[in-house]
mmCIF file of C-alpha atoms in Angstrom:
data_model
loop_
_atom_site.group_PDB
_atom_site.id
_atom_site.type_symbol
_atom_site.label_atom_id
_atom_site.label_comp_id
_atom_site.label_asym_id
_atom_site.label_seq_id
_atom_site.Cartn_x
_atom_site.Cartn_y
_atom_site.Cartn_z
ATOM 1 C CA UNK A 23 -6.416 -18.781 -39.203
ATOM 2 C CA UNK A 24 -9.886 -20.129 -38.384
ATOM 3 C CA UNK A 25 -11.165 -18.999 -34.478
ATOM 4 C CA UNK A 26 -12.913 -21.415 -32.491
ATOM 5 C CA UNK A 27 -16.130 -19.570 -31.020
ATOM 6 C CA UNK A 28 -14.866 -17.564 -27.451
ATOM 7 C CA UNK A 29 -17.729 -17.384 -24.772
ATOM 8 C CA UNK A 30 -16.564 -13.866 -24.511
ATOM 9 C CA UNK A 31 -19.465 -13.456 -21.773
ATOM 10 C CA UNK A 32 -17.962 -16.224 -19.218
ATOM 11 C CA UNK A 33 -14.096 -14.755 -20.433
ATOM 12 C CA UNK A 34 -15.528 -11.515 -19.055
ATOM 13 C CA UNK A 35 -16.696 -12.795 -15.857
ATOM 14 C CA UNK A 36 -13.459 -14.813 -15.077
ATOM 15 C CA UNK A 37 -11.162 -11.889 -15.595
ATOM 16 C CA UNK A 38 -12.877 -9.359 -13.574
ATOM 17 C CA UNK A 39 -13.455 -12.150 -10.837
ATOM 18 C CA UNK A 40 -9.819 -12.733 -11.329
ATOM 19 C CA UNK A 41 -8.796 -9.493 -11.385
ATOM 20 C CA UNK A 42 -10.735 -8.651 -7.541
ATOM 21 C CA UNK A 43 -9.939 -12.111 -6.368
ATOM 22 C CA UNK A 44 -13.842 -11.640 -5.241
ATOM 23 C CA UNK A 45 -17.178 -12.370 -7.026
ATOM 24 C CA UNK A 46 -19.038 -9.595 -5.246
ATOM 25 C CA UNK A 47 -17.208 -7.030 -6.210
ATOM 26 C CA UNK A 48 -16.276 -8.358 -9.580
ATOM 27 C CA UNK A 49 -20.495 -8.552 -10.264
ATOM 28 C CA UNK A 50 -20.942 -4.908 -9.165
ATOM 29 C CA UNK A 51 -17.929 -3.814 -11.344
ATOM 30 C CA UNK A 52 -19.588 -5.889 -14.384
ATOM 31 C CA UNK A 53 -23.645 -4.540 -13.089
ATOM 32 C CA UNK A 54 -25.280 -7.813 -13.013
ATOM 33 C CA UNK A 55 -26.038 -9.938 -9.963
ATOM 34 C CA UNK A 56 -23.643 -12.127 -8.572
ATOM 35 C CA UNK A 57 -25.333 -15.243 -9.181
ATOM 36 C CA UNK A 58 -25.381 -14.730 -12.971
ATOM 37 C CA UNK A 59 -21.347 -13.806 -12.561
ATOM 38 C CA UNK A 60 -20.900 -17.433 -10.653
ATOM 39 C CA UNK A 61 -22.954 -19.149 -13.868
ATOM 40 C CA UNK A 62 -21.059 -17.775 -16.597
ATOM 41 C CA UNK A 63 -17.982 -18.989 -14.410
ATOM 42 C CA UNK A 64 -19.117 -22.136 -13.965
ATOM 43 C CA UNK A 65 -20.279 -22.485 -18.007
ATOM 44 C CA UNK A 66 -16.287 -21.879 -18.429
ATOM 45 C CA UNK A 67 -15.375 -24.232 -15.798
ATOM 46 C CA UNK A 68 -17.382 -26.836 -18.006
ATOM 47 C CA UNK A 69 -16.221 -25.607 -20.925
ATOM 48 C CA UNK A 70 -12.280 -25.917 -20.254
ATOM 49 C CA UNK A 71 -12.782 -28.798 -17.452
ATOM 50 C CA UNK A 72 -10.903 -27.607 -15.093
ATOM 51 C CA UNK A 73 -11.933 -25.756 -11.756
ATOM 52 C CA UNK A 74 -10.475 -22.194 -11.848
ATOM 53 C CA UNK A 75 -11.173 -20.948 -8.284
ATOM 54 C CA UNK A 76 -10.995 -21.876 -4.476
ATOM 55 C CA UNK A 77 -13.899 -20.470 -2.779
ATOM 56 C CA UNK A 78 -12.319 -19.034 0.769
ATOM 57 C CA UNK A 79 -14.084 -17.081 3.524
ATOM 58 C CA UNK A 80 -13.104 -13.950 2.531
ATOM 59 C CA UNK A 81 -13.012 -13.814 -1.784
ATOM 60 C CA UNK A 82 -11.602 -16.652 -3.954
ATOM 61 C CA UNK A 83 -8.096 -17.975 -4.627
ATOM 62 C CA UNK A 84 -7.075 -18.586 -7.904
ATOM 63 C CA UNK A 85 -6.223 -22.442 -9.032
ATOM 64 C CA UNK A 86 -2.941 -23.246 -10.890
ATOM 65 C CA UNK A 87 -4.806 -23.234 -14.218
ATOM 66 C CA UNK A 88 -6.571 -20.036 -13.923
ATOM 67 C CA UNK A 89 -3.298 -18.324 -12.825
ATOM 68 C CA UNK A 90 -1.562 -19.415 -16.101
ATOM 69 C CA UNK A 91 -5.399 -17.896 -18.203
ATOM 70 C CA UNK A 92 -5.542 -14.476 -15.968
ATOM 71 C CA UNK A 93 -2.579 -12.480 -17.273
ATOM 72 C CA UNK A 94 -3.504 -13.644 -21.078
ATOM 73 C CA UNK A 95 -6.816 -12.446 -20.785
ATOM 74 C CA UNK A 96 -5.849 -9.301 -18.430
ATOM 75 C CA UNK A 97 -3.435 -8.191 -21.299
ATOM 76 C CA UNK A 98 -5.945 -9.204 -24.270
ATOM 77 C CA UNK A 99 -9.216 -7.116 -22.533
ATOM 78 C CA UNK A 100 -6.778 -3.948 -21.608
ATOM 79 C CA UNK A 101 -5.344 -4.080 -25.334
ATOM 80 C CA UNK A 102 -9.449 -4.645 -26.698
ATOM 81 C CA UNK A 103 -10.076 -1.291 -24.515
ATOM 82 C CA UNK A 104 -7.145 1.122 -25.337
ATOM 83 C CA UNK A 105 -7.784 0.184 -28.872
ATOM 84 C CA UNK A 106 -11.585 0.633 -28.770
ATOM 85 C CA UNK A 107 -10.884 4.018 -27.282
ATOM 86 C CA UNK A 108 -7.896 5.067 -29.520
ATOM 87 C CA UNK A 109 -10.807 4.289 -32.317
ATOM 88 C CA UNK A 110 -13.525 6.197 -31.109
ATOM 89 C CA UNK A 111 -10.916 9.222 -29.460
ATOM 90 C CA UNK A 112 -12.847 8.172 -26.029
ATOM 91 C CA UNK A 113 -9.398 7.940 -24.714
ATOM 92 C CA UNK A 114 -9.545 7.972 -20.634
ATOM 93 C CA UNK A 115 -7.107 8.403 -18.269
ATOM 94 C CA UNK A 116 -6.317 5.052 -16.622
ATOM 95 C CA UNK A 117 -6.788 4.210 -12.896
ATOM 96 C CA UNK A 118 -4.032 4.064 -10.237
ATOM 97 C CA UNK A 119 -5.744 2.242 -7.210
ATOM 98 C CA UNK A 120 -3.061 3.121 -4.201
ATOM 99 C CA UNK A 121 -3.778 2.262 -0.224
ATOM 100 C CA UNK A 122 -1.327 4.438 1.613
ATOM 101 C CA UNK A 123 -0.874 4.316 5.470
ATOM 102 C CA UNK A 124 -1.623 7.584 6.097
ATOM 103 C CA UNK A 125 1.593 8.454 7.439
ATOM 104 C CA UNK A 126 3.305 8.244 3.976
ATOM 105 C CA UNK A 127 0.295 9.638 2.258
ATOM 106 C CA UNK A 128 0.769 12.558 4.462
ATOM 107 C CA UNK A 129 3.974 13.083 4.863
ATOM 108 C CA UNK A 130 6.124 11.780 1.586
ATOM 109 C CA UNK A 131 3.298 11.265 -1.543
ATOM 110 C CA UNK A 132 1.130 14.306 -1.293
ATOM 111 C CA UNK A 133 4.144 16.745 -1.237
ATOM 112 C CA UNK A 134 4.899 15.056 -4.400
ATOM 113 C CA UNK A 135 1.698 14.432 -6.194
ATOM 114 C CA UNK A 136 1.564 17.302 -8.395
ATOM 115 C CA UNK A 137 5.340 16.084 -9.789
ATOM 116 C CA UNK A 138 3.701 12.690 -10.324
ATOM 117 C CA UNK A 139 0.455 13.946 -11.811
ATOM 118 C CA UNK A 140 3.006 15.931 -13.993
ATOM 119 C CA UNK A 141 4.738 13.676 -15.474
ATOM 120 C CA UNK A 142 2.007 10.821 -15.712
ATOM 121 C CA UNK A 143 -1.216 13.134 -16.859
ATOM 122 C CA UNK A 144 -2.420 9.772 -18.248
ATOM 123 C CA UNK A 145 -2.745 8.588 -14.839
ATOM 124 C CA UNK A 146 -5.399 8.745 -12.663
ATOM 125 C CA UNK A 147 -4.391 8.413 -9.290
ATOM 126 C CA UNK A 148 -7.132 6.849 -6.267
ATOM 127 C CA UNK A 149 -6.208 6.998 -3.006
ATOM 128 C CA UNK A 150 -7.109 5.576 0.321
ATOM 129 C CA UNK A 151 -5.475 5.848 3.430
ATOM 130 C CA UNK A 152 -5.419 2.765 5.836
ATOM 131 C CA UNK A 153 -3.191 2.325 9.626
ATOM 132 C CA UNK A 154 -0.934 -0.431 7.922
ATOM 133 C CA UNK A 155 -3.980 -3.220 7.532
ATOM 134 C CA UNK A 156 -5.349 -3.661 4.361
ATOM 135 C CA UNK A 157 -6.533 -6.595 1.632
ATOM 136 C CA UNK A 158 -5.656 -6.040 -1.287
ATOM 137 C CA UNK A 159 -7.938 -8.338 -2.884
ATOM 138 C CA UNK A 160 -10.600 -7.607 -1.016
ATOM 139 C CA UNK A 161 -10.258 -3.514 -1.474
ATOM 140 C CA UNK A 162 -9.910 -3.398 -5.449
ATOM 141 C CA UNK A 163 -6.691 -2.009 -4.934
ATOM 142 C CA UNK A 164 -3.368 -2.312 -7.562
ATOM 143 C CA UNK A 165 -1.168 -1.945 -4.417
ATOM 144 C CA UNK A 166 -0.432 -0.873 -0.790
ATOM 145 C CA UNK A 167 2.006 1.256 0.874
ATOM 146 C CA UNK A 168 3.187 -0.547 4.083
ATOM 147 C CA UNK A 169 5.481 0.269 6.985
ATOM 148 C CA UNK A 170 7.353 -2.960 8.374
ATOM 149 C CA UNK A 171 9.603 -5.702 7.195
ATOM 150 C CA UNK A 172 8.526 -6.541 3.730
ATOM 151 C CA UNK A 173 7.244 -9.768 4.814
ATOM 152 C CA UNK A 174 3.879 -10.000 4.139
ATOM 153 C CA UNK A 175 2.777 -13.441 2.583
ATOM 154 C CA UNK A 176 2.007 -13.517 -1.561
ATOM 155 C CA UNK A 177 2.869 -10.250 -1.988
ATOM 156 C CA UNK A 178 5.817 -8.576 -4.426
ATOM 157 C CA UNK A 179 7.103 -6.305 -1.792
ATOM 158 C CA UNK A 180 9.884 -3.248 -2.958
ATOM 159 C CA UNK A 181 11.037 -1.406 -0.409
ATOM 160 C CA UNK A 182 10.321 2.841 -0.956
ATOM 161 C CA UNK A 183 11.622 4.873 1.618
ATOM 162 C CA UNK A 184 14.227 4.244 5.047
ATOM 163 C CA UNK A 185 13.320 6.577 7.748
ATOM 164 C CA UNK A 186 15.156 6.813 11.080
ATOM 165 C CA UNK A 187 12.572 6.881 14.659
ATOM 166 C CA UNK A 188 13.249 9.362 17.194
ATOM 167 C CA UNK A 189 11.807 11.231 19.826
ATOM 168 C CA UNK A 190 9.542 14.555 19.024
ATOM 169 C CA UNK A 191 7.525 17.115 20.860
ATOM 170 C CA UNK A 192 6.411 20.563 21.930
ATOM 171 C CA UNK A 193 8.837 22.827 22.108
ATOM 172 C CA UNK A 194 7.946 23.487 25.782
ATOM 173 C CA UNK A 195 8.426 19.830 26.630
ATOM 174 C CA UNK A 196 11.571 19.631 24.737
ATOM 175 C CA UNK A 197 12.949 22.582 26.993
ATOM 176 C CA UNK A 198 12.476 20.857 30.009
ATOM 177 C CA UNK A 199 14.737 17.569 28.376
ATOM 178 C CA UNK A 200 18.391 17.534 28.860
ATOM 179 C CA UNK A 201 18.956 14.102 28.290
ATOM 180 C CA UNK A 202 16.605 10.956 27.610
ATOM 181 C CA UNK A 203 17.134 9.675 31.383
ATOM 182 C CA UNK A 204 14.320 12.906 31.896
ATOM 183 C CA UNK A 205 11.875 10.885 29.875
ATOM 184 C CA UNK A 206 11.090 8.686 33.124
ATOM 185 C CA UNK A 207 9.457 11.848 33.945
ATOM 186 C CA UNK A 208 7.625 12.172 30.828
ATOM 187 C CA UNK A 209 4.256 11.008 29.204
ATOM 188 C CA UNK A 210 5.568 8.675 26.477
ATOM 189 C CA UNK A 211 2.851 8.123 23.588
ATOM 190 C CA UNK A 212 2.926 4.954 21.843
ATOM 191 C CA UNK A 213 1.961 3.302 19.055
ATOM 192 C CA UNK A 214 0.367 -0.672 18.876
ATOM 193 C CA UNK A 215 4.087 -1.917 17.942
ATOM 194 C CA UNK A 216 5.075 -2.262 21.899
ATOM 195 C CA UNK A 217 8.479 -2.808 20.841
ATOM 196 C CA UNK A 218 9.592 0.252 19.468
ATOM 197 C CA UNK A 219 10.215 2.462 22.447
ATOM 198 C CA UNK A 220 11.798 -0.144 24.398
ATOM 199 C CA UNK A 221 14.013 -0.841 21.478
ATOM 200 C CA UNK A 222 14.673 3.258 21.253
ATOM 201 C CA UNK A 223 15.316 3.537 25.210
ATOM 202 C CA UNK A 224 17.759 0.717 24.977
ATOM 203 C CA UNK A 225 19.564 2.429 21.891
ATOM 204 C CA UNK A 226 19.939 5.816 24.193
ATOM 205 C CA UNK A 227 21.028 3.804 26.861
ATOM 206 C CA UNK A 228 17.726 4.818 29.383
ATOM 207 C CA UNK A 229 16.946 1.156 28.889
ATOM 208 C CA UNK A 230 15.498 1.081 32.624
ATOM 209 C CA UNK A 231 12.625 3.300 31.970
ATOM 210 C CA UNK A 232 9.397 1.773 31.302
ATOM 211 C CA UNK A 233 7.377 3.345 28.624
ATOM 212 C CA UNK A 234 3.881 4.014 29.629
ATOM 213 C CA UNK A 235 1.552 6.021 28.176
ATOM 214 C CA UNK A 236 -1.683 6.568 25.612
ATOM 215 C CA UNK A 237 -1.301 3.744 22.827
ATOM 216 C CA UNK A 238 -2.424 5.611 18.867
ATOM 217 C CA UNK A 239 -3.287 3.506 16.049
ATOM 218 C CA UNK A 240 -1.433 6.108 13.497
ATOM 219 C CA UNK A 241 1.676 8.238 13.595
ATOM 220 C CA UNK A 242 -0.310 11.069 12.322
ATOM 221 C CA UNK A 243 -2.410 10.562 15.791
ATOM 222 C CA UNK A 244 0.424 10.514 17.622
ATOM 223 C CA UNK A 245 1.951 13.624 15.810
ATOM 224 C CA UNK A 246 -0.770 15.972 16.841
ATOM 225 C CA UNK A 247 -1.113 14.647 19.958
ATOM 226 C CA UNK A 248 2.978 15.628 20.612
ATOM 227 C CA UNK A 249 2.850 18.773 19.056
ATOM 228 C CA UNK A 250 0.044 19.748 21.675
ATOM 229 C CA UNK A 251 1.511 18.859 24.660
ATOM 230 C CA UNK A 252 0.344 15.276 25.363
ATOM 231 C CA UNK A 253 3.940 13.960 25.629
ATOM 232 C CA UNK A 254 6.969 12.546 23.651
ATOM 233 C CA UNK A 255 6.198 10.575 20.391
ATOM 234 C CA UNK A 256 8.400 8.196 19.071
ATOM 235 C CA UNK A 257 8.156 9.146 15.311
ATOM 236 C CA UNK A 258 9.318 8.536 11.809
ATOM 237 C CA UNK A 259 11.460 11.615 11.191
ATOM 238 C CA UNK A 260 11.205 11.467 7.261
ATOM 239 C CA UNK A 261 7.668 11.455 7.065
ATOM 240 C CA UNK A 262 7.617 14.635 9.659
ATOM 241 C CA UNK A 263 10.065 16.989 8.355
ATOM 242 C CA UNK A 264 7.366 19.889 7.286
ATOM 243 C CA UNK A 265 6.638 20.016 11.104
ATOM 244 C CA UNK A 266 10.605 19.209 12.561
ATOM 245 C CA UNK A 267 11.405 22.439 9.774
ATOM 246 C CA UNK A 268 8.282 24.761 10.823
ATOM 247 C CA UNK A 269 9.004 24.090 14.509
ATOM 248 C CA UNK A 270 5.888 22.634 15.547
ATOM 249 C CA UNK A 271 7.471 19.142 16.746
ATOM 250 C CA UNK A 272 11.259 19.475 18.221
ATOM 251 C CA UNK A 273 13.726 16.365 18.201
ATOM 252 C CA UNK A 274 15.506 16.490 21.617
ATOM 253 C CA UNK A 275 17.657 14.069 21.155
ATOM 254 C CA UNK A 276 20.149 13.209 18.559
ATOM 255 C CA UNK A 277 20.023 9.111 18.816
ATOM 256 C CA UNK A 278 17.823 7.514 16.252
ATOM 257 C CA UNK A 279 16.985 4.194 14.988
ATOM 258 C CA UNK A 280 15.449 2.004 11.985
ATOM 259 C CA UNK A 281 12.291 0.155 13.317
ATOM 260 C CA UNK A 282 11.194 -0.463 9.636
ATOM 261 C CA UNK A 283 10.505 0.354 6.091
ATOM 262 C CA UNK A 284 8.290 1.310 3.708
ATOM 263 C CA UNK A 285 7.262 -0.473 1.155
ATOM 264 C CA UNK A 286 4.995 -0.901 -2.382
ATOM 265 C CA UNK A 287 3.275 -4.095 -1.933
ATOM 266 C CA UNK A 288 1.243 -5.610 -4.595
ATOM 267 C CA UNK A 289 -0.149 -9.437 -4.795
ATOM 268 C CA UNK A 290 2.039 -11.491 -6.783
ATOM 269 C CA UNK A 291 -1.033 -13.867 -8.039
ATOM 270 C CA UNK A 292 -1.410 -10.482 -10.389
ATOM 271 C CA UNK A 293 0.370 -9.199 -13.305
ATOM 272 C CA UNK A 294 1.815 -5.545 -13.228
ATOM 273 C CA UNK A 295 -0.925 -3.156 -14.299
ATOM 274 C CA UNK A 296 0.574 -0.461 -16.672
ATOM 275 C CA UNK A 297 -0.328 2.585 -14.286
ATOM 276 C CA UNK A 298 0.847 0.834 -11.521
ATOM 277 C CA UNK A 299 4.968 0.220 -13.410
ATOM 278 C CA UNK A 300 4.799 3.754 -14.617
ATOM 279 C CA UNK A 301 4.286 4.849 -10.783
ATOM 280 C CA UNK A 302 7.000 2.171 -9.548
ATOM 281 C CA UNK A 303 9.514 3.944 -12.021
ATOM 282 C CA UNK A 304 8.551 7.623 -10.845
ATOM 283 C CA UNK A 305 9.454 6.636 -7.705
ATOM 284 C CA UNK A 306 12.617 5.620 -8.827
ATOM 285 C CA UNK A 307 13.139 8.534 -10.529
ATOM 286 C CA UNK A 308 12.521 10.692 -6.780
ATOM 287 C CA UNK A 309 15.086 8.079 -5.355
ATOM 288 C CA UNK A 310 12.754 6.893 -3.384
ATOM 289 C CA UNK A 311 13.212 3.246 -4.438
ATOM 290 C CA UNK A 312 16.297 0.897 -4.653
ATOM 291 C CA UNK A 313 16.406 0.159 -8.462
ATOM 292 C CA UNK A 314 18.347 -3.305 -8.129
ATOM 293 C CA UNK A 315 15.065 -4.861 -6.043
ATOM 294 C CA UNK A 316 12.250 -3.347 -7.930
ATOM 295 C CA UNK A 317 10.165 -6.388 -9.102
#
């Protein structure tokens, strides 16, 4: 079967812009300058007639026709690599790109990494922490680990881990709390989501007591700040159990309730990297995920 001639240059170009949904960081991945990355895109764009991106404000959207071209060449390039490596026994491990909030980083993953590193030495894991705000696109990353509803717009969201919220603090402050009417006497720390201790006090029926206090950015803020004394946290209890079982946070009450989820989030304009499934089924495998919803 005769080949036509491939401009494997501009091929090269699309997929990695493609890939990062951004030129910039698609030219620095690639090393040459970002204008010769838009040319070689533009010499396919020619070539093919069609227009294969939407320049936004932030990156590039992919057009209907590039989105059917991506995964094809996504597969073809990682298949060219593994078998370029497998030739030359330059095998490397392959890359796991993972944003976390830092509460499940913390308090669920990096108790488990070593099982996962384990069982996947082929994997390379790379992780960053975020407060629950990230860009996938824009960060390079395969996927995100979120806390909320699972609604987040163009993104294959699979839910990980339910967690129950419920009151934690010093054991000194706990002493002094009988019952959550005591909290009106009580520095209540908060997170940005205003609704959550409102919700809680309503649950415990202390639904006239107005929560005021510090507002944190992160649970792991307001963690540290309960276990020394600032004042009751409203926390995630699953993601806190090292300190609920060493007895540097208490729970005082017994009353809890689901504010949220976590979840793996990926962008659905991508296909599934290979590191990314083998990590979606090892979470399976800890029962972390619901098997009848992963994507």
């Amino acid at each position: 079967m005769s080949r036509p001639p491939l401009p494997l240059n501009a091929l090269r170009a699309f997929e990695a812009a493609a890939r990062h949904q951004n030129f910039t960081r698609a030219a620095l991945e690639l090393c040459v300058s970002q204008a010769a990355l838009s040319h070689q895109i533009r010499s396919l764009e020619d070539r093919l007639g069609v227009r294969l991106f939407h320049r936004l404000p932030r990156g590039v959207a992919l057009t209907d026709e590039a989105s059917a071209l991506y995964p094809v060449l996504h597969d073809a390039f990682d298949r060219i690599a593994t078998a370029v490596q497998r030739a030359g026994g330059t095998a490397e491990r392959q890359v796991l790109s993972l944003g976390a909030v830092g509460t499940f980083a913390t308090g669920w993953l990096l108790p488990r990494l070593p099982a996962f590193e384990a069982a996947h030495p082929e994997v390379e894991l790379r992780l960053q922490t975020h407060n629950n705000r990230i860009d996938l696109a824009s960060e390079g990353l395969d996927a995100a680990v979120r806390f909320g509803d699972g609604d987040w717009q163009g993104q294959a969201c699979t839910p990980i881990v339910d967690t129950l919220f419920a009151p934690v603090c010093a054991p000194a402050l706990a002493r002094r709390l009988a019952s959550p009417h005591d909290l009106v006497r009580t520095t209540l720390l908060r997170s940005y989501r205003g609704d959550e201790w409102p919700r809680w006090l309503q649950a415990a029926g202390a639904d006239a007591i107005v929560a005021r206090g510090p507002v944190f950015d992160s649970s792991l803020a307001l963690a540290s700040a309960a276990a020394a004394g600032a004042g009751v946290a409203l926390l995630p209890l699953a993601m806190f159990e090292r300190e609920l079982r060493d007895g540097r946070l208490v729970q005082p009450f017994d009353t809890g309730i689901a504010l949220g989820r976590y979840w793996l989030t990926q962008l659905r304009s991508r296909p599934e990297p290979t590191p990314l499934k083998q990590f979606r089924l090892w979470l399976q495998a800890q029962k972390a995920l619901e098997p009848e919803r992963a994507p």
